[in-house]
Amino acid sequence: MILRLCANVGCFPAKLQNKLNLALIGQSLFGQEVYTGLRKQGHKVVGVFTVPDKDGKADPLATVAEKDGTPVFKFPRWRVKGEPIAEVVEAYKAVGAELNVMPFCSQFIPMTVINYPKHGSIIYHPSILPKHRGASAINWTLIEGDKKAGFSVFWADDGLDTGPILLQKECDVEPNDTVDTLYNRFLFPEGIKAMVEAVQLVADGKAPRIPQPEEGASYEGIQKKSNAKVNLDQPAEAIHNWIRGHDKVPGAWAVIQGQPVTLYGSLMLNGSVPGGRPLEVEGASQPGLITSSGLVLFGSDSKALQVRSLQFEDGKMIPAARYFSPGDTTSVELTEEEKKMAEEIRVIWKGILSNVNVIEDTTDFFKSGAASMDVVRLVEEIKEKCAGVPLQNEDVYMATSFQEFVQMFVRRLRGEDQEEELVVSYATKDINNMTLKMPYQCFIDGRFEDAENGKTYDTVNPTDGSVICKVSFASVADVDRAVASAKQAFEDGPWGKMNQRDRGRLLYRLADLMEEHQEELATIEAIDSGAVYTLALKTHVGMSIQTFRYFAGWCDKIQGTTIPINQARPNRNLTFTRKEPLGVCAIVIPWNYPLMMLAWKSAACLAAGNTLVLKPAQVTPLTALKFAELTVKAGIPKGVINILPGSGGLVGQRLSDHPDIRKLGFTGSTPIGKQIMKSCAVSNLKKVSLELGGKSPLIVFSDCDLDKAVRMGMSSVYFNKGENCIAAGRLFVEESIHDEFIRRVVEEIKKMKIGDPLDRSTDHGPQNHKAHLDKLVEYCETGVKEGATLICGGKQVNRPGYFMEPTVFTDVEDHMFIAKEESFGPVMVVSKFKDGDVDGVLSRANDTEFGLASGVFTRDINKAMYVSERLEAGTVFINTYNKTDVAAPFGGFKQSGFGKDLGEEALHEYLRTKAVTVEY
């Protein structure tokens, strides 16, 4: 071990002459040990700033600090909309720290906090900077075959690992070191000491600030699975380095007998190679060997390495030595030491299950009488016996027999059971005072992947017609893989076995993450759909967050009923109902509210316990794919949510036809809804809910509050550029106020600002895509040809992008095309009705095959209630419009579809009712 840059610093003394008031910002066991070391050396920790509790459990740093009475702050984030949160920063400043110490920190800390203390901030990084900047430094140390590993304590910068060096330490990399051995042997214990040393150097005024040289600097990101294939045409040591550097995440892989296989646990072999059974490995200079110890691979230099474990595409992992073994390939072969541990676990089981004479391999923990408190006892006793094993209560429910439990425990002990870290390829764009990071691939089984056929398409910014990025174009094969993943997750994964409250906690966490990323999501909505940013922030994203929180609260409140029935005398009967999830559900959403429509359907679907495959609109896929990334961060198990960008004719049709899908929820046009319903019936009679087209009438009576009627009437038409399923497709205005109403509307239109949706003062953004703009222009031309009076608008705005002038038609007669068909754009269609003719205007308003929404403006409450009772629509607004809420059911009548989004009723769209009768 070599100490660099400050070699004069030896073992620090028990007492310090100079002491500092410190703020510890970070988390983890490493942070806990740094905290303890600093306090032992006499420094005062005036505040600990760490992450919120996870599943009711505090972070190790928070736990030890709270025991000591140190002030602990658990902020979920330090900034909103790119700006520091004033209350958070003030709380931090109030502790009076002289130095920030950041041993490990996953949060973005504002530079106002970094630079605030007298001495600034110092942070730990597990590489010898400037080499291997970035989040995967230890991995790249191994991948590149570095002979030296180490760490740096440096003066914190803006997150790019480029700040001046305070001190560095290094160690030799052993031939068979892994990420874990390097960390446990050197980076963890010596890193703790170094952080304490660094603080003392600062306290003594001896801490250097050595600029990082540019020579030798490198930055490596997290590897993608697709890039982790092993090049077997190179020396054995290079192959070994590649495998051990990719161990766990994302996993190096090779093609064995025609299928990708991930390789874990690489070891260089010295001396003679043991005998074994040959195995063809694509690209290898000679066949591999399956031996009693694992898979032996040979490099181009004829030297050998050994791989301990193999993982197949379906997720099954086996000891490599058992590649050719028949039977169950999922079992783990225990070492002698592991067998001893298994027997110790058997003793613990026997102590809990005292009623069971012998704990057999097939003994089931719960069938033997164990309860929830026994689960806690089992987990805690094993943790006490085997410190460091990441065991949770939920694991017991997932492996209920003794043999299953031991297998799970050994995998966890070996680190083979850890979730892969999500690898995301981003399209990036600097816009709206931020750098957008947008996933663009299909999301299947918890991973982002290219479409199987490699096809992509352009998604376009309607503001200027420019291409945002290329997006994967999913195929039928991708649909089948996604459905298989969702089916597996529902039938065998943790989602279906999860406690309902735990499911709710995951959905709450997902909502919190959406809120944390709301500015990014709103910006993506603006550039991908043309939504005005302020509206996207409040409605597109804001209501999506509210929806997930609302349905998260329903997860543990879904219940059946007990029903009194005639008794089968002399016996008695009990009948009750169960509400059960359906299974795999498909969701197909439109382009007008990309994220909100996703939330309206998927939140209820997930709360009910289903898994899903979702197809976003082809022209607006990006917020759905960003949402997919957040679901992984929230801890949603793989396979529960799958998202497939692509065409409706291909992906949507296959979802309609697929025999393993039990429910399809669709929002879109009536003709497509009819086709979907037909396909769902013919395929497997799957359950369907449809939210389809509308031609919503809005009736304005002369006794209304005219100012409000004008304001809300304009909102009913022009909200979200008219791309609104419940938009007032036809206004009926009482004759005596008609002309004044129109005059005021036109005056207000003149005040509307049309322009860039990211401009905070913009009222009216671009239409979603070029084909829709062309359709709107044609719609207006038809209205003129039929004799309606065009008061204003009717044309494309003379500027780049897909902008449509806000339009007003009057003198619209009932037989006209624009009186009957939906524009789905900023077109106000106005007809007069005679003063006092309430029943006449009701008859005209209901003379449509659509029935999604409707509205009425009047000060007469009796008239309002009379009209609302007779309007044939799923929603009626009185003296307001567009006022939807997550708790209120939403859906249409007639050819506007059936089934409900939002509210308790939405849950029933994703549940089935089972009646159970017991005789006793």
XYZ file of C-alpha atoms in Angstrom, residues 51-528:
478
model
C -31.728 9.486 2.526
C -35.278 8.761 3.758
C -36.049 5.419 5.379
C -36.559 2.539 2.966
C -39.398 0.142 3.764
C -39.456 1.526 7.294
C -35.747 0.916 7.827
C -33.295 3.734 8.365
C -29.991 3.918 6.514
C -27.055 2.621 8.617
C -25.615 6.139 8.888
C -28.926 7.495 10.164
C -29.299 4.609 12.616
C -25.998 5.172 14.420
C -26.371 8.972 14.380
C -29.870 8.847 15.865
C -28.615 6.575 18.648
C -25.952 9.181 19.457
C -28.471 12.012 19.509
C -26.883 13.663 16.483
C -29.377 15.743 14.451
C -30.422 13.657 11.437
C -32.106 15.080 8.347
C -33.674 12.755 5.774
C -34.323 14.848 2.715
C -35.624 12.985 -0.366
C -34.028 15.681 -2.526
C -32.172 18.958 -2.260
C -33.603 20.795 -5.234
C -36.777 21.238 -7.282
C -36.882 22.478 -10.858
C -33.107 22.629 -10.842
C -33.062 25.066 -7.940
C -32.066 24.367 -4.324
C -35.011 23.917 -1.967
C -34.835 26.914 0.346
C -36.130 25.087 3.449
C -33.638 22.256 2.948
C -30.714 24.594 2.438
C -31.736 26.679 5.449
C -31.992 23.547 7.612
C -28.529 22.579 6.467
C -27.052 26.021 7.115
C -28.556 26.095 10.594
C -26.294 23.272 11.840
C -23.226 25.504 11.430
C -20.852 23.033 9.789
C -17.288 24.093 9.040
C -16.727 21.218 6.595
C -18.967 18.881 4.608
C -17.783 15.256 4.592
C -19.297 13.108 1.820
C -18.178 9.479 2.194
C -20.830 8.116 -0.181
C -23.677 10.201 -1.524
C -26.244 9.247 -4.167
C -28.080 12.583 -4.114
C -27.330 15.720 -6.099
C -26.100 18.309 -3.634
C -26.359 21.944 -4.800
C -23.120 23.881 -5.142
C -24.546 26.428 -2.686
C -24.300 23.682 -0.059
C -20.969 22.318 -1.322
C -19.317 25.719 -1.055
C -21.126 27.019 2.026
C -18.895 25.803 4.907
C -15.731 27.625 5.824
C -13.617 24.730 4.506
C -15.907 23.551 1.701
C -16.616 19.843 1.055
C -14.565 16.680 0.604
C -15.742 13.474 -1.066
C -14.536 9.895 -1.566
C -14.113 8.222 -4.990
C -12.967 4.601 -5.526
C -10.280 5.190 -8.159
C -6.932 6.911 -8.511
C -8.160 10.078 -10.159
C -8.107 11.345 -12.852
C -8.396 7.776 -14.121
C -11.785 6.078 -14.037
C -14.052 8.981 -13.242
C -17.697 7.975 -13.146
C -19.972 5.571 -11.293
C -18.295 2.287 -12.293
C -14.706 3.061 -11.316
C -13.971 -0.262 -9.584
C -15.370 -2.244 -12.511
C -13.197 -0.412 -15.023
C -10.120 -0.867 -12.855
C -10.586 -4.597 -13.398
C -11.779 -4.468 -17.008
C -8.695 -2.572 -18.103
C -6.415 -4.886 -16.179
C -4.956 -2.147 -13.998
C -2.183 -3.419 -11.741
C -3.035 -0.787 -9.155
C -6.372 0.085 -7.609
C -7.116 2.775 -5.090
C -9.192 5.707 -4.077
C -9.113 9.478 -3.930
C -10.409 11.976 -1.413
C -10.959 15.190 -3.303
C -12.529 18.582 -2.934
C -16.115 18.210 -4.144
C -17.047 19.732 -7.477
C -20.265 19.726 -9.462
C -20.439 15.942 -9.738
C -17.920 15.289 -12.517
C -15.150 13.950 -10.231
C -12.745 16.656 -11.399
C -12.127 18.555 -8.146
C -8.642 19.051 -6.676
C -7.062 16.063 -4.935
C -6.634 16.073 -1.163
C -5.137 12.593 -0.776
C -4.940 9.276 -2.590
C -4.060 5.722 -1.651
C -3.430 2.718 -3.819
C -2.963 -1.049 -3.580
C -1.955 -3.927 -5.819
C -4.660 -5.695 -7.813
C -4.394 -9.429 -7.266
C -4.800 -11.744 -10.277
C -8.200 -13.007 -9.116
C -9.497 -9.921 -7.366
C -13.156 -9.074 -7.884
C -15.087 -5.903 -7.191
C -16.091 -7.372 -3.833
C -12.597 -8.476 -2.775
C -11.055 -5.143 -3.726
C -13.715 -3.274 -1.841
C -13.653 -5.448 1.253
C -9.867 -5.801 1.427
C -8.827 -2.228 0.743
C -11.282 0.327 -0.552
C -13.684 -0.004 2.389
C -11.367 -0.240 5.447
C -8.615 2.029 4.140
C -11.148 4.441 2.709
C -12.675 4.938 6.155
C -9.275 5.720 7.646
C -8.445 8.049 4.783
C -11.618 10.080 5.219
C -10.715 10.615 8.886
C -7.137 11.512 7.898
C -8.414 13.966 5.318
C -10.613 15.743 7.853
C -7.665 16.120 10.215
C -5.537 17.567 7.437
C -8.251 20.160 6.857
C -8.513 20.868 10.590
C -4.744 21.382 10.812
C -4.633 23.616 7.770
C -2.425 21.127 5.927
C -4.872 19.794 3.359
C -3.519 20.194 -0.192
C -5.593 21.126 -3.232
C -3.714 19.525 -6.103
C -5.366 20.062 -9.488
C -6.133 16.855 -11.324
C -3.936 16.427 -14.414
C -5.651 15.960 -17.741
C -3.060 13.418 -18.791
C -4.386 9.945 -18.118
C -7.902 11.194 -17.383
C -10.764 8.881 -18.345
C -14.488 8.702 -17.771
C -16.335 5.435 -18.215
C -20.045 4.989 -17.823
C -21.997 1.933 -16.806
C -21.764 -0.809 -19.420
C -24.801 -1.937 -21.398
C -25.595 -5.629 -21.589
C -25.447 -5.487 -25.364
C -21.850 -4.232 -25.177
C -20.717 -6.787 -22.605
C -20.151 -9.718 -24.975
C -16.766 -11.336 -24.382
C -14.205 -11.191 -27.165
C -12.748 -14.685 -26.845
C -10.090 -14.069 -29.497
C -7.631 -12.509 -27.045
C -5.319 -13.662 -24.262
C -6.884 -15.470 -21.316
C -6.007 -12.687 -18.889
C -7.893 -10.130 -20.991
C -10.945 -12.434 -21.082
C -10.687 -12.910 -17.317
C -10.480 -9.160 -16.730
C -13.526 -8.549 -18.899
C -15.600 -11.149 -17.052
C -14.618 -10.118 -13.528
C -15.048 -6.430 -14.334
C -18.584 -7.108 -15.567
C -19.447 -9.541 -12.772
C -22.931 -8.996 -11.349
C -23.736 -5.951 -13.493
C -24.365 -6.129 -16.376
C -22.680 -9.539 -16.734
C -20.250 -10.530 -19.483
C -21.717 -13.015 -21.921
C -20.836 -15.405 -24.698
C -22.854 -17.487 -27.151
C -22.871 -21.132 -26.083
C -24.675 -23.677 -28.244
C -26.525 -20.895 -30.022
C -27.825 -18.953 -27.016
C -26.407 -16.061 -25.006
C -25.100 -17.184 -21.622
C -23.825 -14.799 -18.927
C -20.575 -15.750 -17.192
C -19.886 -15.184 -13.493
C -17.002 -15.931 -11.130
C -13.879 -15.916 -13.301
C -10.608 -17.370 -12.000
C -7.222 -17.588 -13.750
C -5.896 -21.145 -13.876
C -2.238 -21.939 -13.361
C -0.657 -25.284 -14.137
C -2.470 -28.209 -15.726
C -6.100 -27.960 -16.833
C -8.451 -30.617 -15.374
C -10.221 -32.987 -17.719
C -13.801 -32.368 -18.718
C -16.488 -32.542 -21.374
C -15.942 -30.304 -24.426
C -18.344 -27.427 -25.025
C -18.462 -25.293 -28.159
C -18.307 -21.580 -27.383
C -18.788 -19.189 -30.292
C -15.651 -17.213 -31.120
C -13.310 -19.230 -28.892
C -9.965 -20.416 -30.244
C -10.757 -23.922 -28.965
C -13.722 -25.608 -27.235
C -14.299 -24.966 -23.581
C -14.442 -27.729 -20.987
C -17.113 -28.453 -18.395
C -15.188 -29.765 -15.407
C -16.123 -30.616 -11.839
C -15.178 -27.043 -10.858
C -16.769 -25.043 -13.664
C -16.383 -23.989 -17.291
C -12.786 -23.721 -18.528
C -12.199 -21.228 -21.345
C -9.009 -20.826 -23.349
C -7.539 -17.583 -24.617
C -5.717 -17.017 -27.893
C -2.484 -17.616 -25.971
C -3.743 -21.107 -24.945
C -3.795 -20.106 -21.282
C -6.931 -20.966 -19.327
C -9.451 -19.426 -16.994
C -12.397 -20.916 -15.168
C -15.962 -19.612 -14.877
C -17.943 -20.630 -11.804
C -21.593 -19.830 -12.708
C -23.737 -19.474 -15.834
C -26.984 -17.611 -16.313
C -29.373 -18.249 -19.196
C -31.697 -15.859 -21.012
C -34.690 -16.945 -18.914
C -32.845 -15.819 -15.783
C -31.957 -19.273 -14.472
C -28.496 -19.485 -12.958
C -26.576 -22.749 -12.475
C -23.117 -23.788 -11.370
C -21.147 -24.065 -14.605
C -20.082 -27.572 -13.569
C -23.708 -28.690 -13.938
C -24.170 -27.474 -17.512
C -24.718 -30.997 -18.830
C -26.496 -32.278 -15.702
C -30.069 -33.470 -16.213
C -33.019 -32.418 -14.073
C -33.561 -29.187 -12.207
C -30.817 -26.786 -13.288
C -31.822 -24.124 -10.792
C -30.441 -25.829 -7.680
C -27.179 -24.693 -6.169
C -24.489 -27.210 -5.302
C -23.361 -26.456 -1.761
C -19.769 -26.365 -0.605
C -18.835 -28.101 2.654
C -18.916 -24.778 4.478
C -22.324 -23.978 3.010
C -23.617 -27.398 4.068
C -22.612 -26.575 7.655
C -24.520 -23.292 7.383
C -27.549 -25.175 6.068
C -27.548 -27.392 9.137
C -27.315 -24.351 11.404
C -30.335 -22.923 9.580
C -32.121 -26.249 10.090
C -31.569 -25.856 13.852
C -33.063 -22.339 13.721
C -36.100 -23.672 11.848
C -36.514 -26.428 14.443
C -36.379 -23.869 17.259
C -39.218 -21.925 15.666
C -41.261 -24.916 14.420
C -41.164 -26.753 17.749
C -44.239 -28.728 16.775
C -42.369 -30.404 13.895
C -40.343 -33.464 14.866
C -37.849 -33.332 11.988
C -37.128 -30.486 9.569
C -37.075 -32.238 6.199
C -36.013 -30.580 2.937
C -39.700 -30.470 1.990
C -40.887 -28.939 5.275
C -42.952 -25.831 4.535
C -42.461 -22.977 6.998
C -46.041 -21.728 6.900
C -47.833 -25.035 6.485
C -46.026 -26.086 9.650
C -47.764 -23.305 11.560
C -45.387 -20.335 11.293
C -46.877 -16.831 11.462
C -45.617 -13.355 10.575
C -43.761 -12.890 13.864
C -41.967 -16.166 13.191
C -40.787 -14.698 9.889
C -39.215 -11.770 11.715
C -37.581 -14.131 14.205
C -36.214 -16.372 11.455
C -34.701 -13.482 9.523
C -33.169 -11.853 12.593
C -31.718 -15.100 13.956
C -30.076 -15.876 10.639
C -28.736 -12.330 10.349
C -27.263 -12.693 13.820
C -25.644 -15.990 12.853
C -24.474 -14.863 9.403
C -23.809 -11.138 9.543
C -23.859 -9.293 6.251
C -26.313 -11.505 4.368
C -28.965 -9.214 2.801
C -32.018 -11.160 3.983
C -35.499 -9.636 4.221
C -38.850 -10.823 5.541
C -40.220 -11.022 2.016
C -37.579 -13.633 1.127
C -39.203 -16.128 3.497
C -42.536 -15.777 1.728
C -40.798 -16.367 -1.608
C -39.027 -19.561 -0.467
C -41.314 -21.367 1.941
C -39.857 -24.884 1.974
C -36.601 -25.585 3.795
C -34.790 -26.625 0.627
C -35.983 -23.541 -1.264
C -34.966 -21.351 1.630
C -31.453 -22.792 1.847
C -31.006 -22.463 -1.924
C -32.127 -18.840 -1.754
C -29.877 -18.168 1.241
C -26.792 -19.642 -0.433
C -27.406 -17.661 -3.613
C -27.777 -14.521 -1.535
C -24.595 -15.407 0.359
C -22.699 -15.816 -2.904
C -24.126 -12.647 -4.356
C -25.748 -14.563 -7.208
C -29.243 -13.417 -6.342
C -28.750 -9.693 -6.739
C -30.772 -7.682 -9.195
C -28.913 -6.456 -12.233
C -28.261 -2.746 -12.279
C -30.341 -1.088 -14.956
C -28.343 -0.180 -18.028
C -29.865 2.612 -20.091
C -28.824 4.060 -23.416
C -29.988 7.662 -23.562
C -30.720 10.201 -26.232
C -29.628 13.465 -24.649
C -30.716 17.015 -25.356
C -29.752 20.279 -23.663
C -32.972 22.224 -23.431
C -35.147 24.109 -20.921
C -32.134 24.709 -18.652
C -31.467 21.006 -18.231
C -29.931 18.027 -19.975
C -32.700 15.606 -20.884
C -31.750 11.934 -20.696
C -34.317 9.993 -22.684
C -34.413 6.181 -23.029
C -35.359 5.162 -26.560
C -35.424 1.342 -26.586
C -38.140 -1.204 -25.876
C -38.535 -1.968 -22.168
C -39.004 -5.712 -21.681
C -38.513 -7.798 -18.536
C -36.884 -4.944 -16.631
C -34.333 -4.137 -19.365
C -34.042 -1.654 -22.188
C -33.416 -3.483 -25.451
C -33.400 -2.791 -29.162
C -36.311 -4.199 -31.131
C -35.575 -7.767 -32.151
C -35.351 -6.821 -35.823
C -33.252 -3.742 -35.039
C -35.763 -1.367 -36.624
C -36.115 2.225 -35.428
C -38.128 5.296 -36.368
C -37.873 9.046 -35.811
C -39.864 10.834 -33.144
C -40.353 14.478 -34.072
C -40.579 17.756 -32.159
C -43.767 19.450 -33.436
C -42.451 22.883 -32.500
C -40.044 22.900 -35.438
C -40.358 19.504 -37.134
C -36.874 18.424 -36.045
C -36.040 14.838 -35.127
C -35.609 14.365 -31.367
C -34.122 10.886 -31.624
C -34.582 7.453 -33.125
C -36.814 5.064 -31.159
C -37.016 1.279 -31.310
C -39.845 0.035 -33.519
C -41.217 -3.027 -31.733
C -42.072 -6.174 -33.668
C -44.554 -8.993 -33.084
C -41.706 -11.023 -31.583
C -41.079 -8.208 -29.089
C -44.761 -8.268 -28.113
C -44.586 -12.017 -27.505
C -41.456 -11.627 -25.347
C -43.042 -8.812 -23.348
C -46.236 -10.786 -22.742
C -44.222 -13.841 -21.688
C -42.283 -11.662 -19.264
C -45.478 -10.178 -17.809
C -47.034 -13.641 -17.495
C -43.965 -14.971 -15.706
C -43.954 -11.972 -13.368
C -47.628 -12.463 -12.546
C -47.576 -16.216 -12.026
C -44.134 -16.839 -10.517
C -42.574 -13.490 -9.614
C -42.690 -11.521 -6.376
C -45.428 -9.159 -7.592
C -48.211 -11.734 -7.324
C -47.019 -12.959 -3.926
C -46.404 -9.506 -2.510
C -48.319 -8.135 0.436
C -50.801 -5.553 -0.853
C -49.397 -2.855 1.407
C -45.923 -3.507 0.060
C -47.311 -3.123 -3.441
C -48.825 0.189 -2.392
C -45.490 1.344 -0.982
C -43.835 0.661 -4.338
C -46.480 2.708 -6.152
C -46.075 5.550 -3.648
C -42.327 5.410 -4.246
C -42.918 5.517 -7.994
C -45.107 8.620 -7.564
C -42.371 10.249 -5.493
C -39.814 9.553 -8.223
C -42.150 11.006 -10.844
C -42.460 14.123 -8.713
C -38.686 14.261 -8.311
C -38.338 14.140 -12.113
C -41.415 16.243 -12.911
C -39.537 19.035 -14.699
C -37.761 16.506 -16.888
C -40.990 14.638 -17.661
C -42.818 17.882 -18.452
C -40.023 18.991 -20.766
C -40.150 15.670 -22.616
C -43.932 16.037 -22.954
C -43.444 19.527 -24.370
C -40.942 18.552 -27.056
C -42.531 15.196 -27.940
